[in-house]
Amino acid sequence: MQHILGIDVGASGIKGAVVDVKSGKLQGERFRVPTPQPSTPKAMAGAFSEIVEYFNYKGPVGCGFPSIVKNGVANSAANIDKSWVGTNIEKVFGEASGCPVFATNDADAAGVAEMHHGMGQGENGLVLLITIGTGLGSALFYKGELIPNTELGHLLWKHGKSAEAWCSSGARSRLKISRSEWADRFNEYLNHLELLFSPDLFILGGGESKFFEQYKHQLKTQARVVPAKLLNNAGIIGAASYAEVMK
Ligand code: BGC
């Protein structure tokens, strides 16, 4: 099966598209619905099904989800309703949509897509992808192999808060700081990650990667830093590839 629906569930929007998993290209437009608030499993399942119905799709669905995901179960809920913790994502979305659903962490999904079809192609060292959105997501690769659920957005940072509370896109709008001030903060975060992991390459994904040209001169690491080639579609593409492997 070459065309699979990938759905990237985020804290502010849920986006889907049919993906050609061989080429990693979207087959047509993507469709987005705002994440319901509160983002309970029931409400999110409704939004998820709306996307499946929009594409009039039957078959396996890949789902990138903004939490630790183990065996289809959400093990954390930083920016979504806390009732997700312990909930089987695949079961809840699968029953609502009538399709088999395969769920993985959203940043891991984006990372896999970038490694296969984007900036990670041919990179054989240590690659760290950071998605910058409502939260900070991470995907760590060594010799092309994913080490899943790394959660580096939750490194304890200044004043005992998580790094994502300090330098995600969500933090930037909440704290009303300029993009330039945000970039200085993000540079400090990248430098700390560099000290811990010595990556060869950082790939920046998520919504903020679109503005890379505006702040790239503020990022000063030894490792190369590049924006994700698939930009904000990486999560959708990686989710579809995950379903292709797991179905
Ligand atoms: C979550 C991660 C997720 C990231 C991006 C973080 O708050 O803990 O699991 O990958 O946000 O959505």
PDB file of C-alpha atoms and ligand atoms in Angstrom:
ATOM      1  CA  MET A   1       0.000   0.000   0.000  1.00  0.00           C
ATOM      2  CA  GLN A   2       1.593   3.199  -1.121  1.00  0.00           C
ATOM      3  CA  HIS A   3      -0.890   5.926  -0.173  1.00  0.00           C
ATOM      4  CA  ILE A   4      -1.507   6.219   3.552  1.00  0.00           C
ATOM      5  CA  LEU A   5      -3.287   8.878   5.599  1.00  0.00           C
ATOM      6  CA  GLY A   6      -0.952  10.553   8.102  1.00  0.00           C
ATOM      7  CA  ILE A   7      -2.401  12.693  10.894  1.00  0.00           C
ATOM      8  CA  ASP A   8      -0.276  14.990  13.034  1.00  0.00           C
ATOM      9  CA  VAL A   9      -2.079  15.661  16.299  1.00  0.00           C
ATOM     10  CA  GLY A  10      -0.878  18.867  17.912  1.00  0.00           C
ATOM     11  CA  ALA A  11      -1.837  20.901  20.935  1.00  0.00           C
ATOM     12  CA  SER A  12      -3.306  23.654  18.750  1.00  0.00           C
ATOM     13  CA  GLY A  13      -4.179  21.947  15.445  1.00  0.00           C
ATOM     14  CA  ILE A  14      -4.753  18.467  14.005  1.00  0.00           C
ATOM     15  CA  LYS A  15      -3.501  18.149  10.416  1.00  0.00           C
ATOM     16  CA  GLY A  16      -3.813  15.318   7.950  1.00  0.00           C
ATOM     17  CA  ALA A  17      -2.902  14.428   4.386  1.00  0.00           C
ATOM     18  CA  VAL A  18      -2.633  11.338   2.239  1.00  0.00           C
ATOM     19  CA  VAL A  19       1.044  10.557   1.760  1.00  0.00           C
ATOM     20  CA  ASP A  20       2.877   8.600  -0.890  1.00  0.00           C
ATOM     21  CA  VAL A  21       5.052   6.707   1.561  1.00  0.00           C
ATOM     22  CA  LYS A  22       7.583   5.721  -1.091  1.00  0.00           C
ATOM     23  CA  SER A  23       8.419   9.263  -2.169  1.00  0.00           C
ATOM     24  CA  GLY A  24       7.398  10.996   1.070  1.00  0.00           C
ATOM     25  CA  LYS A  25       5.251  13.448  -0.908  1.00  0.00           C
ATOM     26  CA  LEU A  26       1.776  14.637   0.056  1.00  0.00           C
ATOM     27  CA  GLN A  27      -0.922  13.526  -2.360  1.00  0.00           C
ATOM     28  CA  GLY A  28      -2.885  16.755  -2.589  1.00  0.00           C
ATOM     29  CA  GLU A  29      -3.735  19.362   0.035  1.00  0.00           C
ATOM     30  CA  ARG A  30      -3.604  18.851   3.753  1.00  0.00           C
ATOM     31  CA  PHE A  31      -6.661  19.399   5.943  1.00  0.00           C
ATOM     32  CA  ARG A  32      -6.504  20.995   9.396  1.00  0.00           C
ATOM     33  CA  VAL A  33      -8.970  21.270  12.235  1.00  0.00           C
ATOM     34  CA  PRO A  34      -8.299  23.208  15.447  1.00  0.00           C
ATOM     35  CA  THR A  35      -7.593  21.015  18.465  1.00  0.00           C
ATOM     36  CA  PRO A  36     -10.735  20.993  20.628  1.00  0.00           C
ATOM     37  CA  GLN A  37     -10.460  22.596  24.053  1.00  0.00           C
ATOM     38  CA  PRO A  38     -10.448  20.895  26.470  1.00  0.00           C
ATOM     39  CA  SER A  39      -8.497  18.345  24.449  1.00  0.00           C
ATOM     40  CA  THR A  40     -10.034  15.249  26.041  1.00  0.00           C
ATOM     41  CA  PRO A  41      -9.730  11.858  24.310  1.00  0.00           C
ATOM     42  CA  LYS A  42     -13.420  11.985  23.311  1.00  0.00           C
ATOM     43  CA  ALA A  43     -13.219  15.486  21.811  1.00  0.00           C
ATOM     44  CA  MET A  44      -9.933  14.753  20.019  1.00  0.00           C
ATOM     45  CA  ALA A  45     -11.337  11.490  18.636  1.00  0.00           C
ATOM     46  CA  GLY A  46     -14.150  13.538  17.055  1.00  0.00           C
ATOM     47  CA  ALA A  47     -11.645  15.880  15.386  1.00  0.00           C
ATOM     48  CA  PHE A  48      -9.474  12.941  14.274  1.00  0.00           C
ATOM     49  CA  SER A  49     -12.479  11.240  12.653  1.00  0.00           C
ATOM     50  CA  GLU A  50     -13.451  14.485  10.919  1.00  0.00           C
ATOM     51  CA  ILE A  51     -10.109  14.367   9.103  1.00  0.00           C
ATOM     52  CA  VAL A  52     -10.476  10.701   8.159  1.00  0.00           C
ATOM     53  CA  GLU A  53     -13.989  11.441   6.812  1.00  0.00           C
ATOM     54  CA  TYR A  54     -12.819  14.524   4.932  1.00  0.00           C
ATOM     55  CA  PHE A  55     -10.474  12.338   2.883  1.00  0.00           C
ATOM     56  CA  ASN A  56     -13.154   9.641   2.561  1.00  0.00           C
ATOM     57  CA  TYR A  57     -10.349   7.289   3.571  1.00  0.00           C
ATOM     58  CA  LYS A  58     -10.399   3.604   4.520  1.00  0.00           C
ATOM     59  CA  GLY A  59      -7.223   1.840   5.587  1.00  0.00           C
ATOM     60  CA  PRO A  60      -4.396   2.155   8.088  1.00  0.00           C
ATOM     61  CA  VAL A  61      -3.879   5.642   9.547  1.00  0.00           C
ATOM     62  CA  GLY A  62      -0.594   6.865  11.030  1.00  0.00           C
ATOM     63  CA  CYS A  63      -0.837   9.241  13.950  1.00  0.00           C
ATOM     64  CA  GLY A  64       1.858  11.506  15.396  1.00  0.00           C
ATOM     65  CA  PHE A  65       0.854  12.379  18.962  1.00  0.00           C
ATOM     66  CA  PRO A  66       2.286  15.083  21.274  1.00  0.00           C
ATOM     67  CA  SER A  67       3.256  12.849  24.197  1.00  0.00           C
ATOM     68  CA  ILE A  68       5.394   9.880  25.164  1.00  0.00           C
ATOM     69  CA  VAL A  69       3.840   6.962  23.250  1.00  0.00           C
ATOM     70  CA  LYS A  70       4.547   3.370  24.254  1.00  0.00           C
ATOM     71  CA  ASN A  71       2.683   0.500  22.597  1.00  0.00           C
ATOM     72  CA  GLY A  72      -0.010   2.902  21.415  1.00  0.00           C
ATOM     73  CA  VAL A  73      -0.575   4.356  24.906  1.00  0.00           C
ATOM     74  CA  ALA A  74       0.008   8.013  25.877  1.00  0.00           C
ATOM     75  CA  ASN A  75       2.344   8.124  28.870  1.00  0.00           C
ATOM     76  CA  SER A  76       2.427  11.910  29.352  1.00  0.00           C
ATOM     77  CA  ALA A  77       0.279  14.949  28.544  1.00  0.00           C
ATOM     78  CA  ALA A  78       2.259  18.197  28.723  1.00  0.00           C
ATOM     79  CA  ASN A  79       0.085  20.363  26.453  1.00  0.00           C
ATOM     80  CA  ILE A  80      -3.067  18.276  26.124  1.00  0.00           C
ATOM     81  CA  ASP A  81      -5.773  17.236  28.575  1.00  0.00           C
ATOM     82  CA  LYS A  82      -4.271  15.263  31.477  1.00  0.00           C
ATOM     83  CA  SER A  83      -6.890  12.514  31.057  1.00  0.00           C
ATOM     84  CA  TRP A  84      -4.790  11.270  28.117  1.00  0.00           C
ATOM     85  CA  VAL A  85      -2.208   9.742  30.466  1.00  0.00           C
ATOM     86  CA  GLY A  86      -2.687   5.969  30.322  1.00  0.00           C
ATOM     87  CA  THR A  87      -5.143   6.209  27.398  1.00  0.00           C
ATOM     88  CA  ASN A  88      -4.680   3.933  24.407  1.00  0.00           C
ATOM     89  CA  ILE A  89      -4.516   6.399  21.493  1.00  0.00           C
ATOM     90  CA  GLU A  90      -4.780   3.688  18.843  1.00  0.00           C
ATOM     91  CA  LYS A  91      -7.914   2.231  20.433  1.00  0.00           C
ATOM     92  CA  VAL A  92      -9.695   5.572  21.014  1.00  0.00           C
ATOM     93  CA  PHE A  93      -8.942   6.965  17.529  1.00  0.00           C
ATOM     94  CA  GLY A  94      -9.374   3.555  15.882  1.00  0.00           C
ATOM     95  CA  GLU A  95     -12.859   3.004  17.336  1.00  0.00           C
ATOM     96  CA  ALA A  96     -13.971   6.545  16.480  1.00  0.00           C
ATOM     97  CA  SER A  97     -12.703   6.504  12.893  1.00  0.00           C
ATOM     98  CA  GLY A  98     -13.327   2.856  12.013  1.00  0.00           C
ATOM     99  CA  CYS A  99      -9.745   2.549  10.703  1.00  0.00           C
ATOM    100  CA  PRO A 100      -6.725   0.805  12.236  1.00  0.00           C
ATOM    101  CA  VAL A 101      -4.608   3.566  13.813  1.00  0.00           C
ATOM    102  CA  PHE A 102      -0.866   3.375  14.579  1.00  0.00           C
ATOM    103  CA  ALA A 103       0.422   6.039  16.975  1.00  0.00           C
ATOM    104  CA  THR A 104       3.917   7.305  17.654  1.00  0.00           C
ATOM    105  CA  ASN A 105       5.409  10.448  19.227  1.00  0.00           C
ATOM    106  CA  ASP A 106       4.952  13.468  16.921  1.00  0.00           C
ATOM    107  CA  ALA A 107       8.605  14.586  16.979  1.00  0.00           C
ATOM    108  CA  ASP A 108       9.809  11.018  16.379  1.00  0.00           C
ATOM    109  CA  ALA A 109       7.470  10.874  13.364  1.00  0.00           C
ATOM    110  CA  ALA A 110       8.834  14.175  12.031  1.00  0.00           C
ATOM    111  CA  GLY A 111      12.388  12.967  12.616  1.00  0.00           C
ATOM    112  CA  VAL A 112      11.883   9.723  10.699  1.00  0.00           C
ATOM    113  CA  ALA A 113      10.439  11.690   7.755  1.00  0.00           C
ATOM    114  CA  GLU A 114      13.404  14.078   7.732  1.00  0.00           C
ATOM    115  CA  MET A 115      15.889  11.200   7.924  1.00  0.00           C
ATOM    116  CA  HIS A 116      14.292   9.420   4.950  1.00  0.00           C
ATOM    117  CA  HIS A 117      13.110  12.277   2.754  1.00  0.00           C
ATOM    118  CA  GLY A 118      14.592  15.493   4.145  1.00  0.00           C
ATOM    119  CA  MET A 119      17.709  17.008   5.673  1.00  0.00           C
ATOM    120  CA  GLY A 120      18.773  13.818   7.461  1.00  0.00           C
ATOM    121  CA  GLN A 121      19.285  11.828   4.250  1.00  0.00           C
ATOM    122  CA  GLY A 122      22.770  10.328   4.161  1.00  0.00           C
ATOM    123  CA  GLU A 123      23.573  11.571   7.698  1.00  0.00           C
ATOM    124  CA  ASN A 124      25.296   8.734   9.495  1.00  0.00           C
ATOM    125  CA  GLY A 125      26.360  10.385  12.739  1.00  0.00           C
ATOM    126  CA  LEU A 126      24.280  11.742  15.568  1.00  0.00           C
ATOM    127  CA  VAL A 127      21.314  13.811  14.441  1.00  0.00           C
ATOM    128  CA  LEU A 128      18.983  15.661  16.775  1.00  0.00           C
ATOM    129  CA  LEU A 129      15.719  17.062  15.455  1.00  0.00           C
ATOM    130  CA  ILE A 130      13.908  19.598  17.606  1.00  0.00           C
ATOM    131  CA  THR A 131      10.324  20.560  16.756  1.00  0.00           C
ATOM    132  CA  ILE A 132       9.427  24.049  17.894  1.00  0.00           C
ATOM    133  CA  GLY A 133       5.713  24.571  18.429  1.00  0.00           C
ATOM    134  CA  THR A 134       3.385  24.809  21.423  1.00  0.00           C
ATOM    135  CA  GLY A 135       5.898  22.472  23.068  1.00  0.00           C
ATOM    136  CA  LEU A 136       9.437  21.407  22.188  1.00  0.00           C
ATOM    137  CA  GLY A 137       9.705  17.908  20.751  1.00  0.00           C
ATOM    138  CA  SER A 138      12.873  15.914  20.099  1.00  0.00           C
ATOM    139  CA  ALA A 139      13.971  12.993  17.945  1.00  0.00           C
ATOM    140  CA  LEU A 140      17.432  11.499  18.347  1.00  0.00           C
ATOM    141  CA  PHE A 141      19.140   9.365  15.678  1.00  0.00           C
ATOM    142  CA  TYR A 142      22.432   7.565  15.638  1.00  0.00           C
ATOM    143  CA  LYS A 143      23.553   5.983  12.361  1.00  0.00           C
ATOM    144  CA  GLY A 144      20.006   6.525  11.119  1.00  0.00           C
ATOM    145  CA  GLU A 145      18.456   4.584  14.017  1.00  0.00           C
ATOM    146  CA  LEU A 146      15.817   6.337  16.158  1.00  0.00           C
ATOM    147  CA  ILE A 147      16.104   6.321  19.949  1.00  0.00           C
ATOM    148  CA  PRO A 148      12.389   6.943  20.657  1.00  0.00           C
ATOM    149  CA  ASN A 149      10.622   9.176  23.204  1.00  0.00           C
ATOM    150  CA  THR A 150      13.614  11.315  24.150  1.00  0.00           C
ATOM    151  CA  GLU A 151      11.502  14.271  25.460  1.00  0.00           C
ATOM    152  CA  LEU A 152      14.344  16.794  25.498  1.00  0.00           C
ATOM    153  CA  GLY A 153      11.827  19.637  25.645  1.00  0.00           C
ATOM    154  CA  HIS A 154      11.367  18.590  29.242  1.00  0.00           C
ATOM    155  CA  LEU A 155      14.970  19.046  30.308  1.00  0.00           C
ATOM    156  CA  LEU A 156      14.787  20.874  33.605  1.00  0.00           C
ATOM    157  CA  TRP A 157      15.773  24.400  32.837  1.00  0.00           C
ATOM    158  CA  LYS A 158      16.113  27.708  34.643  1.00  0.00           C
ATOM    159  CA  HIS A 159      14.020  28.184  37.787  1.00  0.00           C
ATOM    160  CA  GLY A 160      13.168  24.486  37.813  1.00  0.00           C
ATOM    161  CA  LYS A 161      10.862  24.745  34.783  1.00  0.00           C
ATOM    162  CA  SER A 162      11.152  22.730  31.601  1.00  0.00           C
ATOM    163  CA  ALA A 163      13.086  24.031  28.587  1.00  0.00           C
ATOM    164  CA  GLU A 164       9.849  24.189  26.596  1.00  0.00           C
ATOM    165  CA  ALA A 165       8.342  26.588  29.140  1.00  0.00           C
ATOM    166  CA  TRP A 166      11.264  28.885  28.346  1.00  0.00           C
ATOM    167  CA  CYS A 167      11.929  28.686  24.616  1.00  0.00           C
ATOM    168  CA  SER A 168       9.132  26.957  22.681  1.00  0.00           C
ATOM    169  CA  SER A 169       6.947  28.920  20.278  1.00  0.00           C
ATOM    170  CA  GLY A 170       4.202  28.607  22.860  1.00  0.00           C
ATOM    171  CA  ALA A 171       6.469  30.233  25.471  1.00  0.00           C
ATOM    172  CA  ARG A 172       7.370  33.012  23.017  1.00  0.00           C
ATOM    173  CA  SER A 173       3.742  34.029  22.563  1.00  0.00           C
ATOM    174  CA  ARG A 174       2.802  33.465  26.207  1.00  0.00           C
ATOM    175  CA  LEU A 175       5.706  35.576  27.500  1.00  0.00           C
ATOM    176  CA  LYS A 176       5.265  38.103  24.662  1.00  0.00           C
ATOM    177  CA  ILE A 177       8.970  38.163  23.748  1.00  0.00           C
ATOM    178  CA  SER A 178      10.317  39.122  20.328  1.00  0.00           C
ATOM    179  CA  ARG A 179      11.552  36.469  17.913  1.00  0.00           C
ATOM    180  CA  SER A 180      15.076  37.794  18.362  1.00  0.00           C
ATOM    181  CA  GLU A 181      14.919  37.439  22.146  1.00  0.00           C
ATOM    182  CA  TRP A 182      13.432  34.005  21.690  1.00  0.00           C
ATOM    183  CA  ALA A 183      16.303  33.050  19.327  1.00  0.00           C
ATOM    184  CA  ASP A 184      18.886  33.984  21.987  1.00  0.00           C
ATOM    185  CA  ARG A 185      17.101  31.717  24.418  1.00  0.00           C
ATOM    186  CA  PHE A 186      16.854  28.938  21.867  1.00  0.00           C
ATOM    187  CA  ASN A 187      20.553  29.275  21.078  1.00  0.00           C
ATOM    188  CA  GLU A 188      21.342  28.759  24.761  1.00  0.00           C
ATOM    189  CA  TYR A 189      19.153  25.640  24.759  1.00  0.00           C
ATOM    190  CA  LEU A 190      20.859  24.258  21.610  1.00  0.00           C
ATOM    191  CA  ASN A 191      24.261  24.862  23.177  1.00  0.00           C
ATOM    192  CA  HIS A 192      23.217  22.913  26.244  1.00  0.00           C
ATOM    193  CA  LEU A 193      21.999  20.048  24.062  1.00  0.00           C
ATOM    194  CA  GLU A 194      25.314  20.184  22.230  1.00  0.00           C
ATOM    195  CA  LEU A 195      27.195  19.835  25.510  1.00  0.00           C
ATOM    196  CA  LEU A 196      25.089  16.792  26.421  1.00  0.00           C
ATOM    197  CA  PHE A 197      24.937  14.967  23.075  1.00  0.00           C
ATOM    198  CA  SER A 198      27.638  16.316  20.720  1.00  0.00           C
ATOM    199  CA  PRO A 199      25.403  15.967  17.660  1.00  0.00           C
ATOM    200  CA  ASP A 200      26.737  16.370  14.123  1.00  0.00           C
ATOM    201  CA  LEU A 201      23.541  17.985  12.929  1.00  0.00           C
ATOM    202  CA  PHE A 202      20.547  19.778  14.450  1.00  0.00           C
ATOM    203  CA  ILE A 203      17.378  19.833  12.340  1.00  0.00           C
ATOM    204  CA  LEU A 204      14.737  22.349  13.395  1.00  0.00           C
ATOM    205  CA  GLY A 205      11.115  21.475  12.680  1.00  0.00           C
ATOM    206  CA  GLY A 206       7.643  22.612  13.743  1.00  0.00           C
ATOM    207  CA  GLY A 207       5.973  25.944  13.005  1.00  0.00           C
ATOM    208  CA  GLU A 208       8.995  28.038  13.964  1.00  0.00           C
ATOM    209  CA  SER A 209      11.188  26.372  11.327  1.00  0.00           C
ATOM    210  CA  LYS A 210       9.420  28.507   8.679  1.00  0.00           C
ATOM    211  CA  PHE A 211      11.124  31.609  10.084  1.00  0.00           C
ATOM    212  CA  PHE A 212      14.633  30.101  10.173  1.00  0.00           C
ATOM    213  CA  GLU A 213      16.118  32.776   7.880  1.00  0.00           C
ATOM    214  CA  GLN A 214      15.151  35.461  10.416  1.00  0.00           C
ATOM    215  CA  TYR A 215      17.085  33.968  13.334  1.00  0.00           C
ATOM    216  CA  LYS A 216      19.719  31.601  11.906  1.00  0.00           C
ATOM    217  CA  HIS A 217      22.526  34.140  12.509  1.00  0.00           C
ATOM    218  CA  GLN A 218      21.745  33.970  16.240  1.00  0.00           C
ATOM    219  CA  LEU A 219      22.302  30.214  16.486  1.00  0.00           C
ATOM    220  CA  LYS A 220      25.941  29.538  17.300  1.00  0.00           C
ATOM    221  CA  THR A 221      26.743  25.871  17.718  1.00  0.00           C
ATOM    222  CA  GLN A 222      29.591  23.732  16.458  1.00  0.00           C
ATOM    223  CA  ALA A 223      27.134  21.304  14.914  1.00  0.00           C
ATOM    224  CA  ARG A 224      25.405  22.350  11.705  1.00  0.00           C
ATOM    225  CA  VAL A 225      21.866  23.684  12.178  1.00  0.00           C
ATOM    226  CA  VAL A 226      19.343  23.435   9.335  1.00  0.00           C
ATOM    227  CA  PRO A 227      15.580  23.887   9.010  1.00  0.00           C
ATOM    228  CA  ALA A 228      13.553  20.765   8.257  1.00  0.00           C
ATOM    229  CA  LYS A 229      13.159  20.350   4.511  1.00  0.00           C
ATOM    230  CA  LEU A 230       9.615  19.061   4.885  1.00  0.00           C
ATOM    231  CA  LEU A 231       8.867  21.992   7.227  1.00  0.00           C
ATOM    232  CA  ASN A 232       5.665  21.470   9.136  1.00  0.00           C
ATOM    233  CA  ASN A 233       4.590  18.496   6.983  1.00  0.00           C
ATOM    234  CA  ALA A 234       7.289  16.237   8.416  1.00  0.00           C
ATOM    235  CA  GLY A 235       4.971  15.023  11.201  1.00  0.00           C
ATOM    236  CA  ILE A 236       2.241  13.997   8.725  1.00  0.00           C
ATOM    237  CA  ILE A 237       4.703  12.205   6.436  1.00  0.00           C
ATOM    238  CA  GLY A 238       6.439  10.403   9.311  1.00  0.00           C
ATOM    239  CA  ALA A 239       3.106   9.325  10.797  1.00  0.00           C
ATOM    240  CA  ALA A 240       2.077   7.766   7.472  1.00  0.00           C
ATOM    241  CA  SER A 241       5.429   5.951   7.224  1.00  0.00           C
ATOM    242  CA  TYR A 242       4.965   4.633  10.759  1.00  0.00           C
ATOM    243  CA  ALA A 243       1.596   3.095   9.770  1.00  0.00           C
ATOM    244  CA  GLU A 244       3.216   1.615   6.663  1.00  0.00           C
ATOM    245  CA  VAL A 245       5.784  -0.176   8.848  1.00  0.00           C
ATOM    246  CA  MET A 246       3.398  -1.234  11.632  1.00  0.00           C
ATOM    247  CA  LYS A 247       0.259  -2.271   9.696  1.00  0.00           C
TER     248      LYS A 247
HETATM  249  C1  BGC B   1       5.671  16.590  24.600  1.00  0.00           C
HETATM  250  C2  BGC B   1       6.362  15.767  23.551  1.00  0.00           C
HETATM  251  C3  BGC B   1       6.040  16.305  22.178  1.00  0.00           C
HETATM  252  C4  BGC B   1       6.354  17.796  22.103  1.00  0.00           C
HETATM  253  C5  BGC B   1       5.950  18.393  20.781  1.00  0.00           C
HETATM  254  C6  BGC B   1       6.081  18.040  24.429  1.00  0.00           C
HETATM  255  O1  BGC B   1       5.448  18.816  25.409  1.00  0.00           O
HETATM  256  O2  BGC B   1       6.028  16.150  25.902  1.00  0.00           O
HETATM  257  O3  BGC B   1       5.957  14.415  23.647  1.00  0.00           O
HETATM  258  O4  BGC B   1       6.808  15.623  21.220  1.00  0.00           O
HETATM  259  O5  BGC B   1       5.699  18.494  23.135  1.00  0.00           O
HETATM  260  O6  BGC B   1       4.585  18.257  20.556  1.00  0.00           O
END
